[in-house]
C-alpha positions as CSV (number, residue, x, y, z in Angstrom):
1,X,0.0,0.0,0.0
2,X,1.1,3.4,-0.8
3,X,2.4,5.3,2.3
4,X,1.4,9.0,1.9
5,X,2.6,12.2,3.6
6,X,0.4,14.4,5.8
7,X,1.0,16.7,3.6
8,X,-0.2,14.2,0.7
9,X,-3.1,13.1,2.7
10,X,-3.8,16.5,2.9
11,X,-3.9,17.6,-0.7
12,X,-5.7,14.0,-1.4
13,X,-8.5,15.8,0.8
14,X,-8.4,19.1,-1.2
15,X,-9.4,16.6,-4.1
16,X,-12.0,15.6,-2.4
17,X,-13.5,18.7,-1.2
18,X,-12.9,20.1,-5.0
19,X,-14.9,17.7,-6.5
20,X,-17.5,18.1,-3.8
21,X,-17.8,21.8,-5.0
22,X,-18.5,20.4,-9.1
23,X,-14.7,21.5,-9.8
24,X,-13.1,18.8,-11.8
25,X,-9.6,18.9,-10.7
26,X,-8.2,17.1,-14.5
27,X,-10.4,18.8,-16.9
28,X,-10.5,17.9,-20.4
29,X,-11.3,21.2,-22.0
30,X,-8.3,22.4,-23.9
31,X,-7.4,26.1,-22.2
32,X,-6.4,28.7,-25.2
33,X,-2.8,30.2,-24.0
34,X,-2.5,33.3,-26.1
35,X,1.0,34.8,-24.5
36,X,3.8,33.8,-22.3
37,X,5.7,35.2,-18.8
38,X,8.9,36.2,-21.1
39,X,7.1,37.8,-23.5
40,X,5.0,40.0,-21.1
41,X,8.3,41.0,-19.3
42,X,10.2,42.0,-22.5
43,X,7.5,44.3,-24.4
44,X,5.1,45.9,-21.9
45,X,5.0,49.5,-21.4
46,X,2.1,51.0,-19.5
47,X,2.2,54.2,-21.7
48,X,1.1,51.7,-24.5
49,X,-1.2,50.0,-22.9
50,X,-0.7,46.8,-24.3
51,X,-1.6,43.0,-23.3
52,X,-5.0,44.1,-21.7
53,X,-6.6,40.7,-23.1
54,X,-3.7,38.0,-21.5
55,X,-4.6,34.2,-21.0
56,X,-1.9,32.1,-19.2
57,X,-1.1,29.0,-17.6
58,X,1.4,27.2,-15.4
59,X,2.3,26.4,-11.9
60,X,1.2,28.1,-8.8
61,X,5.3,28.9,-7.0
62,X,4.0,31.2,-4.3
63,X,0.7,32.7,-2.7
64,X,0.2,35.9,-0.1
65,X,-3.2,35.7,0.6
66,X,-4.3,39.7,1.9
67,X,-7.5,39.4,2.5
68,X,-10.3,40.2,-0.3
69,X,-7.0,40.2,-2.5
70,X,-3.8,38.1,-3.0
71,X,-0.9,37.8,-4.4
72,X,0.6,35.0,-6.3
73,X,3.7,33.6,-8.4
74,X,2.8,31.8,-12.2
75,X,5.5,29.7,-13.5
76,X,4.9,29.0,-17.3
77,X,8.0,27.5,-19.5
78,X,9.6,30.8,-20.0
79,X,9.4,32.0,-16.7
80,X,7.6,33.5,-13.4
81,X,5.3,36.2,-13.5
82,X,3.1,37.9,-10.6
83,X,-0.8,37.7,-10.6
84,X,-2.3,40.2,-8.5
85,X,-5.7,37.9,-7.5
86,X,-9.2,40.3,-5.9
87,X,-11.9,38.4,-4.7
88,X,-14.5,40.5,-6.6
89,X,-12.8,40.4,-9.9
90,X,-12.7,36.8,-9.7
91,X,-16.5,36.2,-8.1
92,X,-18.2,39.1,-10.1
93,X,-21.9,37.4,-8.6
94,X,-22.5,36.7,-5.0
95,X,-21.1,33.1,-4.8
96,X,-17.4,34.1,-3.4
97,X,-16.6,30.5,-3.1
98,X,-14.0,30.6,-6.2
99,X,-11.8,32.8,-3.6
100,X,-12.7,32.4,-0.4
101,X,-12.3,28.5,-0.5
102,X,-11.0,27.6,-3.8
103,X,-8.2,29.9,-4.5
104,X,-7.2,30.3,-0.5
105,X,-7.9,26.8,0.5
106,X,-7.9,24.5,-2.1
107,X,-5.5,25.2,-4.2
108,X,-1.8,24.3,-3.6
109,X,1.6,25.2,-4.7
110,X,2.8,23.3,-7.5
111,X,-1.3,23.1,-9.1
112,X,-1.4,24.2,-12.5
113,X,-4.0,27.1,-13.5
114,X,-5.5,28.9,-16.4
115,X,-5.8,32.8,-16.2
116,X,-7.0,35.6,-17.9
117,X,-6.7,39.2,-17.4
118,X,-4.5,42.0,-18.0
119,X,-0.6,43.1,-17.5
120,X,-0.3,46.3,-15.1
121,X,3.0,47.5,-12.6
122,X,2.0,47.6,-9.2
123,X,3.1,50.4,-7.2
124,X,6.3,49.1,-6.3
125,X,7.2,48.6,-10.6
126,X,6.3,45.2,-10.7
127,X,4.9,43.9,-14.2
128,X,2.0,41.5,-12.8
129,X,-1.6,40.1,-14.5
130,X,-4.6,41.4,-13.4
131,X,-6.5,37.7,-12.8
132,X,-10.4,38.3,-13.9
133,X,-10.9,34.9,-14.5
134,X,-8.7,31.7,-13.0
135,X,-9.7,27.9,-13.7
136,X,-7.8,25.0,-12.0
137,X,-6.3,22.8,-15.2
138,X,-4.4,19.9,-12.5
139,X,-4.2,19.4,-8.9
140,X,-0.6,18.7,-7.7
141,X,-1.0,15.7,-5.4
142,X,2.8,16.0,-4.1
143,X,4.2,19.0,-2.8
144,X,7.3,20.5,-4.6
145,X,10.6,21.1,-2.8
146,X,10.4,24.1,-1.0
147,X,14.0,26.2,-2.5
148,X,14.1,29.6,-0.4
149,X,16.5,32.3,-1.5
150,X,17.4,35.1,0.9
151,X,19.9,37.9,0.8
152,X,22.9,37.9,2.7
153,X,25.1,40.1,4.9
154,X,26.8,41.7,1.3
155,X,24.0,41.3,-0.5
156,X,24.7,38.5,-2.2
157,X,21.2,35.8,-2.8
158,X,21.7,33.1,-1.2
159,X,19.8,29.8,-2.1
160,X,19.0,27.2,0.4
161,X,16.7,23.8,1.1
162,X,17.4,23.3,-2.6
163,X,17.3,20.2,-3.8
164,X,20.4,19.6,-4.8
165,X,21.0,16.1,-4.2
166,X,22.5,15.0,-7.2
167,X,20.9,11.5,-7.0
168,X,17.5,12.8,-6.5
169,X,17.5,15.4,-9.2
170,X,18.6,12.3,-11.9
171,X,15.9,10.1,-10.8
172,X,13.0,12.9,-10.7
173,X,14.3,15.2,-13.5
174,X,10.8,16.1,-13.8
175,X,10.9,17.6,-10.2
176,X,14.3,19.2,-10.7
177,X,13.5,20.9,-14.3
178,X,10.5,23.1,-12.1
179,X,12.2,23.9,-9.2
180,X,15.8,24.6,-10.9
181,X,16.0,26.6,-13.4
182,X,19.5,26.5,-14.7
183,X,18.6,22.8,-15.5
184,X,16.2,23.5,-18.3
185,X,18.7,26.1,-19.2
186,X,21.0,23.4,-20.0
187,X,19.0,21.1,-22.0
188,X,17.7,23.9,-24.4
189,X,21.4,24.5,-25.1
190,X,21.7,21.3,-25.8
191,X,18.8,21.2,-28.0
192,X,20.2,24.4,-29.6
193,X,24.0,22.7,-30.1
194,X,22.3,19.8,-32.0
195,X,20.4,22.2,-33.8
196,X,23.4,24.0,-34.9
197,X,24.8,20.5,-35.9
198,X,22.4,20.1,-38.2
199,X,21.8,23.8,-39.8
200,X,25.6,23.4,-40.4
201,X,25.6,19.7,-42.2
202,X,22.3,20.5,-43.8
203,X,23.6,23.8,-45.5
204,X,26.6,21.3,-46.7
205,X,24.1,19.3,-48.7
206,X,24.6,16.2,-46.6
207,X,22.0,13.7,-46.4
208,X,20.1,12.9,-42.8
209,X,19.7,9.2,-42.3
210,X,18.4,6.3,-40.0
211,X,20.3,3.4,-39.4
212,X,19.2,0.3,-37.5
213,X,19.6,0.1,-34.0
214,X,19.0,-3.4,-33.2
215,X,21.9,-5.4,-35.5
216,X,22.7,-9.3,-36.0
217,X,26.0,-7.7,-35.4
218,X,27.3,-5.3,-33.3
219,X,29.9,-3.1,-35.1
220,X,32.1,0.1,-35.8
221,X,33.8,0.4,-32.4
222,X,35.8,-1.1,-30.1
223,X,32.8,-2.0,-27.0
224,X,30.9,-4.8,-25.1
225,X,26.8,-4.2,-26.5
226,X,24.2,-5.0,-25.0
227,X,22.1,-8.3,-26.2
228,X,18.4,-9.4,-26.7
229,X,16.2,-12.3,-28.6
230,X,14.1,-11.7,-31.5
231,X,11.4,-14.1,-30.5
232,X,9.5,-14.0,-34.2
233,X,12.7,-14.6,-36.1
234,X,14.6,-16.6,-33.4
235,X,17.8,-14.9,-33.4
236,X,20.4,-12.8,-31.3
237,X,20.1,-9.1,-31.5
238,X,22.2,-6.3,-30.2
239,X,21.6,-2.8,-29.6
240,X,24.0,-0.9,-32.1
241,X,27.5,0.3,-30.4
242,X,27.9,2.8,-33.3
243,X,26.0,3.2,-37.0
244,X,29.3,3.7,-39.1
245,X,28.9,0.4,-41.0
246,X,25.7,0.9,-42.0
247,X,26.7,4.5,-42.9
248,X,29.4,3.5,-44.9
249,X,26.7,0.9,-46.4
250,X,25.3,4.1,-47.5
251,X,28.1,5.6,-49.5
252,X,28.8,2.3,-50.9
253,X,25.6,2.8,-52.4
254,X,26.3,6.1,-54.0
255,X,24.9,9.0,-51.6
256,X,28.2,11.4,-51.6
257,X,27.4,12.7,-47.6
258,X,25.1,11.5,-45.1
259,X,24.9,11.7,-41.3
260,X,23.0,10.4,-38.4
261,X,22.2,11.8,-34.9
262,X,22.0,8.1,-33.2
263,X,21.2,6.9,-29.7
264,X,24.2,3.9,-29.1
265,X,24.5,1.5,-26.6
266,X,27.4,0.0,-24.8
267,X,27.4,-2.4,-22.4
268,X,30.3,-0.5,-19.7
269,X,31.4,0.6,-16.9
270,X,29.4,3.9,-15.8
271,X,31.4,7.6,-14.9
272,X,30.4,11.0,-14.6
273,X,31.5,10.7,-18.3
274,X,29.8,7.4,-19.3
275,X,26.7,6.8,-20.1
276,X,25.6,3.0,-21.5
277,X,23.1,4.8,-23.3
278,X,24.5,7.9,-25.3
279,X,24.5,9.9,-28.4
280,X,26.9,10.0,-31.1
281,X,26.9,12.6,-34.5
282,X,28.0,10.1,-37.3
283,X,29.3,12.0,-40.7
284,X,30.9,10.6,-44.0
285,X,31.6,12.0,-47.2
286,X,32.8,10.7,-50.1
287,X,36.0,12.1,-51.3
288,X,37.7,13.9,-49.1
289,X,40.4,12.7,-46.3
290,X,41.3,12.6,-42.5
291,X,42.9,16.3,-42.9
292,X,39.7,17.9,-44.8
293,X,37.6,16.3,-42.0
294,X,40.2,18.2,-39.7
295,X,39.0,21.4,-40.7
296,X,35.2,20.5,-41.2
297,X,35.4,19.8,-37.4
298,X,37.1,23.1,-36.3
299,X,34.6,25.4,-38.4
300,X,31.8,23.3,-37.1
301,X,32.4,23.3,-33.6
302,X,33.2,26.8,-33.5
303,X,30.4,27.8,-34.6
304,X,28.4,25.5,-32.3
305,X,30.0,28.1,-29.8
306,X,28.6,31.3,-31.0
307,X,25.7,30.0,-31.7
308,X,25.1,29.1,-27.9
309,X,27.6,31.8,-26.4
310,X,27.7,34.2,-29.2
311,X,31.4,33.9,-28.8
312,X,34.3,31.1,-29.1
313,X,35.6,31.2,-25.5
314,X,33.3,29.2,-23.0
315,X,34.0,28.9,-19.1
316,X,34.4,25.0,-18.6
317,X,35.1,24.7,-14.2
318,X,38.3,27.1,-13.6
319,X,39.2,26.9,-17.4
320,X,38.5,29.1,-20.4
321,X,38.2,27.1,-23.4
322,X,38.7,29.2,-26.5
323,X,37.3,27.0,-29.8
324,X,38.7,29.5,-32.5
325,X,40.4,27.7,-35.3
326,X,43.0,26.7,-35.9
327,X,43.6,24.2,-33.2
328,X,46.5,22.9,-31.9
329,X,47.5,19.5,-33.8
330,X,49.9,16.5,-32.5
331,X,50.8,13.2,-33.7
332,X,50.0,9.8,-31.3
333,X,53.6,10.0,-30.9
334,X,54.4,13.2,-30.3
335,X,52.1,14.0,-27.8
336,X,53.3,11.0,-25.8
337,X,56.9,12.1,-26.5
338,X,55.8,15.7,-25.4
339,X,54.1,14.1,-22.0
340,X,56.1,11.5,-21.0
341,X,59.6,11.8,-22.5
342,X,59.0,8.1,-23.9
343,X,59.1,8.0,-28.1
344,X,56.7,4.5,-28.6
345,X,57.8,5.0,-32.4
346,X,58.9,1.0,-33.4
347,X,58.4,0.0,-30.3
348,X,57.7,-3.8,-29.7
349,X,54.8,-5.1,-27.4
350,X,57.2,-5.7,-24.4
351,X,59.0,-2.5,-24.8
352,X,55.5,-0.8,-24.3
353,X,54.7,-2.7,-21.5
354,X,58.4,-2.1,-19.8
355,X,57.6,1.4,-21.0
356,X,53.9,1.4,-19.3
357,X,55.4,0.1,-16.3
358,X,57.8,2.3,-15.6
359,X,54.9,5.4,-15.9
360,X,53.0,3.4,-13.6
361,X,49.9,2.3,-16.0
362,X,48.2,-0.7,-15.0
363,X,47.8,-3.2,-17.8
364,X,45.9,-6.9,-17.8
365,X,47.5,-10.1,-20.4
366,X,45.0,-9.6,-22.7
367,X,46.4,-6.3,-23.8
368,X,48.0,-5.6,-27.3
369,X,50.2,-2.8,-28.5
370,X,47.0,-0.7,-29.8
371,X,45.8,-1.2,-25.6
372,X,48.8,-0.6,-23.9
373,X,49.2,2.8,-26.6
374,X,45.8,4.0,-25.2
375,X,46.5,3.6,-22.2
376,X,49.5,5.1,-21.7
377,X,47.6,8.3,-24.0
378,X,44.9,7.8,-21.7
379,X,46.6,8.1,-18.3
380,X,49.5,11.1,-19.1
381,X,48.6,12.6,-22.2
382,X,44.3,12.8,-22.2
383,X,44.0,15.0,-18.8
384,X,46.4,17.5,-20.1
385,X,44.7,18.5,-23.1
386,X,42.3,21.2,-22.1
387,X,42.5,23.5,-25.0
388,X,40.7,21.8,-28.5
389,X,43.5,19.1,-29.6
390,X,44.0,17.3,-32.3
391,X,45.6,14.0,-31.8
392,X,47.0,12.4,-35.2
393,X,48.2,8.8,-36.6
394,X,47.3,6.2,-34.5
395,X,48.9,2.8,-34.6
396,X,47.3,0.8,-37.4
397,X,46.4,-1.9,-34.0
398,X,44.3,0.5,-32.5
399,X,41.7,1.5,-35.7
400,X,40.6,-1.6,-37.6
401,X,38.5,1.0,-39.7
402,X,41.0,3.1,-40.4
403,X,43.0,3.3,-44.1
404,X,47.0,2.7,-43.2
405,X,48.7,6.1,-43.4
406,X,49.7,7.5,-47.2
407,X,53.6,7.8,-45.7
408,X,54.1,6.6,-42.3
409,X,54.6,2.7,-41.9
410,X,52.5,1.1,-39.2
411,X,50.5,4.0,-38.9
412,X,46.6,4.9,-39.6
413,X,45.2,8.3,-41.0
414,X,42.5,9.0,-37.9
415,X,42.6,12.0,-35.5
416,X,40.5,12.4,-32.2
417,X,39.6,15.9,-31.0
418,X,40.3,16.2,-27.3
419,X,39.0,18.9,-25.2
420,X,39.1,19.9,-21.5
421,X,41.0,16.3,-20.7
422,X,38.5,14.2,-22.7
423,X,37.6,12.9,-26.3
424,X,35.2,15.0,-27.8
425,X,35.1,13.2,-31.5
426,X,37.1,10.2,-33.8
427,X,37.8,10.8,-37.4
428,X,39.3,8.4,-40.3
429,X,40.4,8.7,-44.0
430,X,38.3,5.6,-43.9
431,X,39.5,2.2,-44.8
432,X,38.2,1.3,-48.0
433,X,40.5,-1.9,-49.6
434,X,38.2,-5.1,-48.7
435,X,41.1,-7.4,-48.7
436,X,42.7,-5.3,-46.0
437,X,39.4,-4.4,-44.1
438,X,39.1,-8.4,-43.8
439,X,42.4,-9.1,-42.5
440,X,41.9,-6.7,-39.9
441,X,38.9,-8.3,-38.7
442,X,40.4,-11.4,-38.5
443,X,43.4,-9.7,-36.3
444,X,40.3,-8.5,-34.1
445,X,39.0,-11.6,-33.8
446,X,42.5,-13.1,-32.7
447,X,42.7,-10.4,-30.1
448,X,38.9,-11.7,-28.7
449,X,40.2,-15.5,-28.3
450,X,43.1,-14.0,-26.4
451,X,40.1,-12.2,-23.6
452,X,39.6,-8.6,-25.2
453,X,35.9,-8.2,-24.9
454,X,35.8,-5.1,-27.2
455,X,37.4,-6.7,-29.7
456,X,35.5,-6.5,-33.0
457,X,33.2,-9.0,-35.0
458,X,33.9,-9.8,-38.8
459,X,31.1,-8.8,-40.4
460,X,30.8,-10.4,-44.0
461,X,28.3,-8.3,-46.0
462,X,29.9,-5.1,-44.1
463,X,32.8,-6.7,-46.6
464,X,30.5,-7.5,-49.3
465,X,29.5,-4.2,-49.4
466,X,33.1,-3.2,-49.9
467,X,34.2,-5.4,-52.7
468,X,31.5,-3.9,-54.6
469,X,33.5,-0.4,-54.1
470,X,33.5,2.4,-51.7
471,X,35.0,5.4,-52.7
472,X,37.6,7.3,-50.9
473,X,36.2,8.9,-48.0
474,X,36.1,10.7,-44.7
475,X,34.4,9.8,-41.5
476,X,33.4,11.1,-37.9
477,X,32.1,10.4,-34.8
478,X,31.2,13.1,-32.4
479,X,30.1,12.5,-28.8
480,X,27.2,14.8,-28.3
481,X,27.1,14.1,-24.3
482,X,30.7,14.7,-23.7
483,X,30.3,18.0,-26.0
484,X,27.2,19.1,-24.2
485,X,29.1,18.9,-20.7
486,X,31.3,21.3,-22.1
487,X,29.3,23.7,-23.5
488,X,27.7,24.1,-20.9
489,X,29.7,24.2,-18.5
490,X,28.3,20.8,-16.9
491,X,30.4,18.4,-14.1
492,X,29.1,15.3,-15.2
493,X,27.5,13.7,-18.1
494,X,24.0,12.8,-16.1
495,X,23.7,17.0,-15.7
496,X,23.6,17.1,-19.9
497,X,20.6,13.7,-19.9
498,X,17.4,13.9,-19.2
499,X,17.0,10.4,-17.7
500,X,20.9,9.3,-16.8
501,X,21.1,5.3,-16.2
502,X,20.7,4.7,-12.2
503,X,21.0,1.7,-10.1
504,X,17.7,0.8,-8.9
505,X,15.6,2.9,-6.6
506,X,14.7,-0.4,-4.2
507,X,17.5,-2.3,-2.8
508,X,15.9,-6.4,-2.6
509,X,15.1,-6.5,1.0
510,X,12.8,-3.5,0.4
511,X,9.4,-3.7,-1.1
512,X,10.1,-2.8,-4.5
513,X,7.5,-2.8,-6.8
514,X,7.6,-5.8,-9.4
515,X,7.4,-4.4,-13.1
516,X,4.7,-6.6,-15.0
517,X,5.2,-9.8,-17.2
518,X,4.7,-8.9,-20.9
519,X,1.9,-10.4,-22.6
């Protein structure tokens, strides 16, 4: 049974006593919102006397009931704005009961109404609707976190019981977006950066697509997926770890550009920078190389940043990244070099591990040259980059989807772009010989028998598709999460998600409630 709050029961009685009065608390009528709390603030001037016919809606925030008249606080999704509520307005007849027990008794914070009126300044300059009419559109049956600001000693606001607990705030975003505002702040950037994404590759001429995200195999990255059952067809599925072989499926079959905005799935180990769900901005085009994708990447991110900040410098903790081409550009090598002092250039598998031992990275057996390389990169090269890097020419162990470098043995053309310590994006001149594409599966697959779980899968019409032909071409990978955090100016990558991944709510020994068999 569901144990309620006083302050539930309480509002569960308000119900009552509503629908006692013939006041459905849900109603079905649509309620006609003709302006919003933003655009009230920004363009009305008494001298004008414009928005004299208003109707709004939102949340009730706050209420000071005076008597015959009150004041209260509307929060719409553009804002707050004052209603100034009189008893007679609202009651024109003799029945007063729409006031004196509705409005003062009955409804709570957090209830949604409808208003109508008109915008006026109080005598104190306040911009505030003039409530002639008020209809309750959904009684709150849970009482919002109280957040109380106050001003301190030197005048500073101060915020307090806010609710700041981060796990609470993930697991009821729907009760953090209302009472923090900042939040939904965040999330229309984001909205706004993908938006810029796409205004950018659009004006290019490149194609939007969608790519499957359940696959018989799971490929174009190195990850554990995540697995299911196709009951009809009675066959293993997983839930796609990236979309570039289908992409490159696509250019195979003649489109000269094309790009997804995909949700991917891996089956890891969560951070404050992992997600098992996340989303990824996959581009190729036809024709064009690892350094042309070099400079598509600088012009687009840049202007991601004015578009949200109207500038390229953005504030990310106690650093001020500035995203103004051109960015700095190393090699694998040299930036390891430049870090550590160690050159891994021909460098044999136990050299690297002598080498990775001596800088104090933990390695495990099942390790090759391409592991041990990242991560020695990862532990003393990675953190350091806070400015927008690029890091060039990989070892051809680490990218099996990468073409072998025009003039540097052993090498790949691929860069990543890292930013503020982390990988923001992964780029190839992409591997297009299928006799070569297949013998690096196979080494993949020789790397898997040995224990590395994120080794990758052959995939045979993947190679099909390329000994029909696949022209030259250029590819990328951009995390939007990670570049969200930073754009923002976000600590953690559940702060840039809606709905992060969390462990569950009940521990066993509690009641937790038991989710329903499928039919």
């Amino acid at each position: 049974m569901q144990h309620l709050s006083e302050q539930e029961q309480l509002r569960r009685h308000k119900l009552a006593e509503l629908q006692k009065l013939g006041i459905e608390p849900y109603p079905s009528e649509l309620f006609d919102v003709n302006f919003y709390a933003q655009e009230i603030h920004d363009n009305y001037h008494p001298e004008l006397n414009n928005f004299q016919d208003v109707s709004l809606a939102g949340r009730i925030m706050s209420v000071r009931v005076m008597g015959k008249a009150s004041f209260a606080e509307l929060m719409d999704t553009t804002g707050r704005i004052q209603l100034y509520v009189n008893r007679d307005e609202i009651c024109p007849g003799e029945n007063k009961d729409l006031y004196n027990i509705v409005f003062k008794k009955l409804i709570d914070l957090g209830d949604f109404v409808g208003v109508k009126g008109h915008v006026f300044k109080t005598q104190v300059g306040e911009t505030s609707i003039h409530v002639t009419g008020l209809t309750l559109l959904s009684k709150s049956l849970r009482p919002l976190p109280v957040v109380k600001e106050a001003v301190d000693e030197q005048g500073n606001k101060v915020t307090f019981d806010a609710f700041t607990d981060p796990e609470q705030r993930y697991r009821q975003r729907y009760v953090d977006l209302v009472v923090n505002p900042k939040v939904r702040e965040t999330f229309i950037k984001r909205t706004q950066l993908v938006q810029a994404m796409r205004n950018y590759l659009n004006d290019k001429g490149y194609l939007e697509v969608e790519t499957p995200i359940l696959q018989p195999l799971y490929g174009g990255a190195a990850a554990r997926p995540f697995k299911t059952h196709h009951n009809t067809l009675d066959m293993t599925l997983y839930l796609r770890i990236a979309n570039e072989l289908y992409l490159k499926r696509l250019i195979v079959g003649g489109f000269d550009g094309v790009y997804e905005f995909s949700k991917d799935f891996r089956n890891e180990g969560m951070s404050r920078f992992h997600n098992p769900e996340f989303t990824q901005m996959e581009l190729y085009v036809a024709y064009k190389d690892y350094y042309w994708m070099m400079d598509l990447v600088e012009e687009m991110v840049e202007r991601v940043a004015m578009a949200l900040h109207g500038k390229t410098e953005v504030q990310v903790g106690d650093n001020l990244i500035n995203f103004q081409r051109p960015w700095k550009r190393y090699t694998m090598a040299e930036s390891i070099k430049h870090f550590t002092g160690f050159d891994i250039d021909g460098k044999s598998e136990e050299e690297l591990r002598a080498a990775a031992k001596e800088l104090k990275v933990g390695l495990d057996p099942s390790m090759g040259k391409a592991k041990i390389i990242d991560e020695i990169f990862g532990e003393h090269v990675e953190p350091k980059l806070i400015q927008p890097t690029f890091i060039t020419d990989y070892p051809v162990e680490m990218s099996p989807l990468a073409k072998k470098h025009r003039s540097k043995p052993g090498l790949v053309e691929r860069f990543e772009a890292i930013c503020n310590g982390k990988e923001i994006c992964n780029a190839f001149s992409e591997l297009n010989d299928p006799i070569d594409q297949r013998a690096r599966f196979e080494e993949q697959l020789e790397l898997g028998k040995r224990g590395d779980t994120e080794a990758m899968v052959l995939d045979e019409d993947f190679l099909r598709a390329l000994e029909y032909g696949m022209p030259p071409t250029a590819g990328l990978g951009i995390g939007i999460d990670r570049l969200s955090m930073i754009m923002t100016n976000s600590n953690s990558i559940q702060d840039v998600l809606f709905f992060p991944q969390m462990k569950p709510e009940y521990t066993k020994s509690e009641n937790a409630p038991k989710p329903e068999a499928q039919a």
